[in-house]
PDB file of C-alpha atoms and ligand atoms in Angstrom:
ATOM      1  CA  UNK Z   1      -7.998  -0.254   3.574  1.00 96.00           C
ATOM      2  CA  UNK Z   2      -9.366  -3.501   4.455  1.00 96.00           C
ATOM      3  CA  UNK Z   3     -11.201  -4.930   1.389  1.00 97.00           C
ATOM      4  CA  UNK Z   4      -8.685  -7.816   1.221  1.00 97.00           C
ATOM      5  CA  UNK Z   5      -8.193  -7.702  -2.646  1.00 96.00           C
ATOM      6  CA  UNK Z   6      -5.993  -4.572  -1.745  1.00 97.00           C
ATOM      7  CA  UNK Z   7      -3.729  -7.293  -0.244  1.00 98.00           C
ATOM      8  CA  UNK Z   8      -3.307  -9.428  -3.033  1.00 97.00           C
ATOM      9  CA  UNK Z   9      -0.491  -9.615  -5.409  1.00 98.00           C
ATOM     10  CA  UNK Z  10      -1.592  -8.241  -9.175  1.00 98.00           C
ATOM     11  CA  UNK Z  11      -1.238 -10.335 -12.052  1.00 98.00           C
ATOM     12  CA  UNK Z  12       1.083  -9.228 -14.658  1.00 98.00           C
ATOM     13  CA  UNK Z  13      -1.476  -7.567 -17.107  1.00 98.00           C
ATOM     14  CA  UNK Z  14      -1.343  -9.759 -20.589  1.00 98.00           C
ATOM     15  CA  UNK Z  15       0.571  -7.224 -22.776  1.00 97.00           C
ATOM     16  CA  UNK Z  16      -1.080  -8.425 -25.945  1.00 97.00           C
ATOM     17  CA  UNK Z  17      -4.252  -6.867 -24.654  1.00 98.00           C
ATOM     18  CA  UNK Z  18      -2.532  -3.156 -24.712  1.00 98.00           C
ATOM     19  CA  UNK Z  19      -4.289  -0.840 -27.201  1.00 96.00           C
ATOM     20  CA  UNK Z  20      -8.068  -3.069 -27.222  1.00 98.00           C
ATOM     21  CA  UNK Z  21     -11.074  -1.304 -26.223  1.00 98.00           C
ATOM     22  CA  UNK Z  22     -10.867  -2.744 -22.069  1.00 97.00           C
ATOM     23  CA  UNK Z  23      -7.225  -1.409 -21.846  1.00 98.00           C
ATOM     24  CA  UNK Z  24      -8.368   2.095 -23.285  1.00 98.00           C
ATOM     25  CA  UNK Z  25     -11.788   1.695 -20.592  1.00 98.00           C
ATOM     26  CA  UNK Z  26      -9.362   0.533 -17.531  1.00 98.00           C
ATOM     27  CA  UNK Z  27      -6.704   3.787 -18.354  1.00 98.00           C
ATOM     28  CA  UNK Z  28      -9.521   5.713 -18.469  1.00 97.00           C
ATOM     29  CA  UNK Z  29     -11.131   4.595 -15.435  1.00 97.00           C
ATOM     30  CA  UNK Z  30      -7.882   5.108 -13.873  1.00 97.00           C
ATOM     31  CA  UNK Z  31      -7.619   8.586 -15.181  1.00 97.00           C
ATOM     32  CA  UNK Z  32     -10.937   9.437 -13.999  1.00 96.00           C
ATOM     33  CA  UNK Z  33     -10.586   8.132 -10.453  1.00 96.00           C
ATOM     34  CA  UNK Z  34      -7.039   9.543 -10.298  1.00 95.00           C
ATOM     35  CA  UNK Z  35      -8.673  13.495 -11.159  1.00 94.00           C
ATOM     36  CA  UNK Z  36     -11.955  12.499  -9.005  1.00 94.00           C
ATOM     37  CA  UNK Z  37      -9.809  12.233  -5.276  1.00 91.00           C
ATOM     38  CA  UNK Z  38      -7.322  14.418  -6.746  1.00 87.00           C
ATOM     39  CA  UNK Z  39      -4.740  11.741  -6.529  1.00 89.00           C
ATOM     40  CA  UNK Z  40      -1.240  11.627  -8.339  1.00 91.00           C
ATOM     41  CA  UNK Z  41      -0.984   8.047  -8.348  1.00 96.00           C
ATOM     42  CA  UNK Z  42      -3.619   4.990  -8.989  1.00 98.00           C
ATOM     43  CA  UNK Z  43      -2.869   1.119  -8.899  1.00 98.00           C
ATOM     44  CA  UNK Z  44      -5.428  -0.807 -10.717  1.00 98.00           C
ATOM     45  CA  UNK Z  45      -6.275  -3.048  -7.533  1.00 98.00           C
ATOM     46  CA  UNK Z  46      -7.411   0.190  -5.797  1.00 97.00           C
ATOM     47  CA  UNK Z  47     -10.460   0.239  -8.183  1.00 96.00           C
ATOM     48  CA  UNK Z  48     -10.654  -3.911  -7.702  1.00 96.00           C
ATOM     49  CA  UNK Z  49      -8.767  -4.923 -10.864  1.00 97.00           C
ATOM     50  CA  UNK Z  50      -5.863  -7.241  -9.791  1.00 98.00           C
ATOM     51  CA  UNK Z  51      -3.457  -6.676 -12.439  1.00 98.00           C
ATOM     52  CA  UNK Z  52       0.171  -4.728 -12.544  1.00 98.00           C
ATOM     53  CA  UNK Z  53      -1.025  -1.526 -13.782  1.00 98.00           C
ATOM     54  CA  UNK Z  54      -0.208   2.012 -12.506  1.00 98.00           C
ATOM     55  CA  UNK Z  55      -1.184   5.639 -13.619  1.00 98.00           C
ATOM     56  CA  UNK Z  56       1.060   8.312 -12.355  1.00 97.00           C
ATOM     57  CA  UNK Z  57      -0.148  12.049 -13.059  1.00 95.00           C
ATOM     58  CA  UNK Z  58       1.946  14.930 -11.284  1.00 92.00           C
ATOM     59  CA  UNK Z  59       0.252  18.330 -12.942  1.00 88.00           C
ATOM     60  CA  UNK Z  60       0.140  20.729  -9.885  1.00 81.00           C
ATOM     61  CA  UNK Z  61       4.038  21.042  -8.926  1.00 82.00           C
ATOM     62  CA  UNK Z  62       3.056  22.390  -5.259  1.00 80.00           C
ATOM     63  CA  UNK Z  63       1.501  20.339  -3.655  1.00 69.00           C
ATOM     64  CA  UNK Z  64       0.956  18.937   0.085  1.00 63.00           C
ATOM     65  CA  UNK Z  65       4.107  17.343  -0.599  1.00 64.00           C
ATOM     66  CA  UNK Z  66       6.263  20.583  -1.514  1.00 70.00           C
ATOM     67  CA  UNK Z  67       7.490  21.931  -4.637  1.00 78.00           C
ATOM     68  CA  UNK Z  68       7.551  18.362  -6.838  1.00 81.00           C
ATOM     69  CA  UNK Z  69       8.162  17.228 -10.813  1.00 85.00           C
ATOM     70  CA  UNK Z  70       5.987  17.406 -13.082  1.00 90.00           C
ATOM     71  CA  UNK Z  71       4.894  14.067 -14.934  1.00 93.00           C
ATOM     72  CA  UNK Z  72       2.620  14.208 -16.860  1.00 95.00           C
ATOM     73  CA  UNK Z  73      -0.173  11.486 -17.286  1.00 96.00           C
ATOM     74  CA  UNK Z  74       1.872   8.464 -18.232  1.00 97.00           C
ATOM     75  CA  UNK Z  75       0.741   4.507 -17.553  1.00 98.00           C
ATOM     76  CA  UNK Z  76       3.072   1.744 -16.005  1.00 98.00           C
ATOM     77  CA  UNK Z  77       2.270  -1.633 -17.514  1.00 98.00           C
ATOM     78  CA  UNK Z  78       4.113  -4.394 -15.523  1.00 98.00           C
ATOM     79  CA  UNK Z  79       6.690  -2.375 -14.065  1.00 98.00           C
ATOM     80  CA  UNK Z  80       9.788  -3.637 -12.028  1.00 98.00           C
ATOM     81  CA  UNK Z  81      11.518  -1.190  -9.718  1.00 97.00           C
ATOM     82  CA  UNK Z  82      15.697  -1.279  -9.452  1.00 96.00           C
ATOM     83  CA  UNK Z  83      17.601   0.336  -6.390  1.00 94.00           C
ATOM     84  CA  UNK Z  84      20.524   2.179  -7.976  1.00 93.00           C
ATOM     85  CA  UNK Z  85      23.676   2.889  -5.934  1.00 80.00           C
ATOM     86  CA  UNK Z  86      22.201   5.681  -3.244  1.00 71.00           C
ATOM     87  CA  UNK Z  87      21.856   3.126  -0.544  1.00 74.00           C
ATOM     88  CA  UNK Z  88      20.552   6.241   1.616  1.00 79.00           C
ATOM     89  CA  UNK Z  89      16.833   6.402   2.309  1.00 86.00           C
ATOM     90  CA  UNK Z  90      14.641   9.364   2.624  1.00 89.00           C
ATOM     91  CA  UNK Z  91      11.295  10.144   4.590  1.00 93.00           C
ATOM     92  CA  UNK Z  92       8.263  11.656   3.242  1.00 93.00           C
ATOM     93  CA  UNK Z  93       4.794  12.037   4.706  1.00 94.00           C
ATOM     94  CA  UNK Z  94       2.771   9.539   2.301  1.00 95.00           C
ATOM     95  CA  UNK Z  95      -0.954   9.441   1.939  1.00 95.00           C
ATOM     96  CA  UNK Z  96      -3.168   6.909  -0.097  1.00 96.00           C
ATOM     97  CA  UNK Z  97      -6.245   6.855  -1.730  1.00 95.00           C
ATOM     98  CA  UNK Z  98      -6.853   3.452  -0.299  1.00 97.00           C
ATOM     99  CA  UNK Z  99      -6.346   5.208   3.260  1.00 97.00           C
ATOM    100  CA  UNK Z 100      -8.698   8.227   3.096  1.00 95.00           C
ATOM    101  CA  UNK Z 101      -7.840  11.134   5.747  1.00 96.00           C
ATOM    102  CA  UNK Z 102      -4.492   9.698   6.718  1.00 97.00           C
ATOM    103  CA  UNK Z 103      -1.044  10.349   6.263  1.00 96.00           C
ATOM    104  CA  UNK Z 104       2.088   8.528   7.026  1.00 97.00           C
ATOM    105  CA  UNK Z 105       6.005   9.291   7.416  1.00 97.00           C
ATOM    106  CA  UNK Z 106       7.988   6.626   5.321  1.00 97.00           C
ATOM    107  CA  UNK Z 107      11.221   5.772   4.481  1.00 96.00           C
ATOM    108  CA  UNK Z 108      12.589   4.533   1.345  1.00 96.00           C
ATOM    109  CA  UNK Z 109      15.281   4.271  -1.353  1.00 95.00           C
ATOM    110  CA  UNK Z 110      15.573   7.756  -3.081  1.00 92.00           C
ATOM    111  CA  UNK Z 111      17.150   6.715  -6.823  1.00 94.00           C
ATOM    112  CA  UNK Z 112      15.740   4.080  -8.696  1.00 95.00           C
ATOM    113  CA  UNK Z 113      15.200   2.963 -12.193  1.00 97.00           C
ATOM    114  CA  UNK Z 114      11.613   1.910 -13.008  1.00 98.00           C
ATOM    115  CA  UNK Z 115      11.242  -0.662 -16.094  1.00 98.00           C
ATOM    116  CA  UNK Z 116       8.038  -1.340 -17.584  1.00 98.00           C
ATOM    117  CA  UNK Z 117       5.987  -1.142 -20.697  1.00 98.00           C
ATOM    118  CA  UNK Z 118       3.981   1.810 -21.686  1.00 98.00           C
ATOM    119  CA  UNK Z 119       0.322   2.339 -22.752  1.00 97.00           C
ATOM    120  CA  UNK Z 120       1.369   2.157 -26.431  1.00 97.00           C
ATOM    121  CA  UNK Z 121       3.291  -1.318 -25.557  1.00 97.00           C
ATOM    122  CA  UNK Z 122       7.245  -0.467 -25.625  1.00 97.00           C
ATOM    123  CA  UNK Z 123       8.918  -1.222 -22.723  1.00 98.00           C
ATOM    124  CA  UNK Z 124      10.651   1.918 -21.182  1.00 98.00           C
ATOM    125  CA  UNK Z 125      12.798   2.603 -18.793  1.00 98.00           C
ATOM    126  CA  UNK Z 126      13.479   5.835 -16.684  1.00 96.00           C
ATOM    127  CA  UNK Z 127      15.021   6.731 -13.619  1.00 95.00           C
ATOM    128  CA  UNK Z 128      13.371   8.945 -10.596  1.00 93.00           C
ATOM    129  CA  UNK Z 129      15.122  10.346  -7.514  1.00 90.00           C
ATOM    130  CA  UNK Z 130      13.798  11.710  -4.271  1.00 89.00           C
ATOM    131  CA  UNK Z 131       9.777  12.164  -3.963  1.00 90.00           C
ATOM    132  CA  UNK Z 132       9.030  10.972  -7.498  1.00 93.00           C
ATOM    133  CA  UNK Z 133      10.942   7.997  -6.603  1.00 94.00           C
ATOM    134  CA  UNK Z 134       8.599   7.375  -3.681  1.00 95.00           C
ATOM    135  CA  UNK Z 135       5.382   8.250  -5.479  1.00 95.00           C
ATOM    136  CA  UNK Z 136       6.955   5.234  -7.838  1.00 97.00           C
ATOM    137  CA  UNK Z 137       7.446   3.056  -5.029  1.00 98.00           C
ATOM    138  CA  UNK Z 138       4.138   3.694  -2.982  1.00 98.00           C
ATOM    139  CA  UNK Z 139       1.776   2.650  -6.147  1.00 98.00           C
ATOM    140  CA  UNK Z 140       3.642  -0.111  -7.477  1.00 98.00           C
ATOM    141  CA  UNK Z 141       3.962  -1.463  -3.798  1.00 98.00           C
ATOM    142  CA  UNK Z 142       0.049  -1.718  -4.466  1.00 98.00           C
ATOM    143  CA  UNK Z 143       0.842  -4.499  -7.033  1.00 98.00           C
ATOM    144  CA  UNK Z 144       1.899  -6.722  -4.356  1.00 98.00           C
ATOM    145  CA  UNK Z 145      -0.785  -6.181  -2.142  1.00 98.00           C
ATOM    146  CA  UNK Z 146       1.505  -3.832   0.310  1.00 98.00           C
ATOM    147  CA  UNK Z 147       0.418  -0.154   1.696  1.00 98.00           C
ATOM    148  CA  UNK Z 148       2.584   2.423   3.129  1.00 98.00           C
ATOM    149  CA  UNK Z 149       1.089   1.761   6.069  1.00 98.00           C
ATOM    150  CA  UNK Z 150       3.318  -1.434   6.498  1.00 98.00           C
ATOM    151  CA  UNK Z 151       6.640   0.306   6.043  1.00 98.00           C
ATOM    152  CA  UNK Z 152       5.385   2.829   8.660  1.00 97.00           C
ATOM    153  CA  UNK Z 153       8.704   2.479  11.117  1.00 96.00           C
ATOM    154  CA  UNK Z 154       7.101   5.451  14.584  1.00 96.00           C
ATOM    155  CA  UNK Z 155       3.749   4.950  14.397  1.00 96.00           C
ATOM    156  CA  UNK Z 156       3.782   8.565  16.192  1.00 97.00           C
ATOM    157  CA  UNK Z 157       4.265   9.512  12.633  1.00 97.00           C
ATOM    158  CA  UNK Z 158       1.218   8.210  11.471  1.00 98.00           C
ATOM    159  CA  UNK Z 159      -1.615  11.075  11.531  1.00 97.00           C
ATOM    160  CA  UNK Z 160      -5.017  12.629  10.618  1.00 97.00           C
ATOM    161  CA  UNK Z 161      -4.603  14.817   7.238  1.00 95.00           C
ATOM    162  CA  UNK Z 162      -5.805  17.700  10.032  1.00 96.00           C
ATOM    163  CA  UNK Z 163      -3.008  17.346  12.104  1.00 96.00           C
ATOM    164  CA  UNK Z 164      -0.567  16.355   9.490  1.00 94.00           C
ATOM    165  CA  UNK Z 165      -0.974  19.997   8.327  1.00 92.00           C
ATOM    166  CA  UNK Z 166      -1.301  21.200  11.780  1.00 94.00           C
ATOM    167  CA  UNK Z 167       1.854  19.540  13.431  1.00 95.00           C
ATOM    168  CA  UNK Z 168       3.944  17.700  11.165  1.00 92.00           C
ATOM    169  CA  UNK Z 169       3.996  19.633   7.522  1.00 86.00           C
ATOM    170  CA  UNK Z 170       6.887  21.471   6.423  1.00 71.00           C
ATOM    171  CA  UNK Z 171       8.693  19.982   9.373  1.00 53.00           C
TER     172      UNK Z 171
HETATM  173 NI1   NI E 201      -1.717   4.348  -2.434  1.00 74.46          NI
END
């Protein structure tokens, strides 16, 4: 948090370039960073590369976060988020690997439909409810140069990982 390319809005990433030998580096790149901070989520402008590209990896099922789904390692190439009819939003503690040590309570829409185009270049569609449907929200945000630290609404709610665990988890 701070480098200002995190606050710059990603180009779309040229899909005739899915499947050459820089895609494959950048997914892997991803990947690695993603397993290295233990991460289930990674926007390509967190490692400095401004285009609309998103791994999502959800292996471990409990996690800080509660009991979650499984996803396993899929890539987002351009993707567009829809809000489906649940106008109701839902809090969750978010962190960020571009905000090391901190988490943050946030509210959002809790059933959405995600189109993009996969790592194989098809565009796909699927739908995600609840937390996965933050974790969707929170790393595409990234694309547009937007952390969850701007949709924080009681800054009271905005803590140390410490006291996170401490004070505010499971609550
Ligand atoms: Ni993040």
């Amino acid at each position: 948090m701070g480098h200002p390319n995190l606050r710059v809005p990603a180009e779309p990433y040229p899909v005739e370039h899915i499947g050459s030998d820089k895609f494959n580096t950048l997914i892997e790149d991803m990947r690695e960073t993603l397993h290295a901070y233990g991460g289930i989520g990674l926007a390509a402008p967190q490692i400095d590369v401004g285009y609309r590209l998103c791994v999502i990896e959800i292996e471990n099922t409990e996690t800080r976060y509660g009991t979650i789904e499984r996803v396993p390692f899929e890539v987002f190439v351009n993707p567009t988020i829809t809000q489906l009819d649940d106008p109701e939003e839902q809090g969750y503690w978010e962190g960020c690997l571009s905000v090391p040590g901190m988490m943050g309570y946030v509210e959002r829409p809790q059933h959405i439909r995600v189109d993009y185009t996969t790592r194989e270049g098809q565009p796909a569609s699927r739908e995600a409810h609840g937390f996965l449907a933050t974790v969707f929200q929170h790393e595409f945000d990234h694309l547009d140069g937007v952390l969850y630290v701007d949709r924080l609404k009681d800054p009271s709610l905005f803590a140390f990982e410490d006291e996170y665990v401490q004070f505010h988890a499971g609550g």
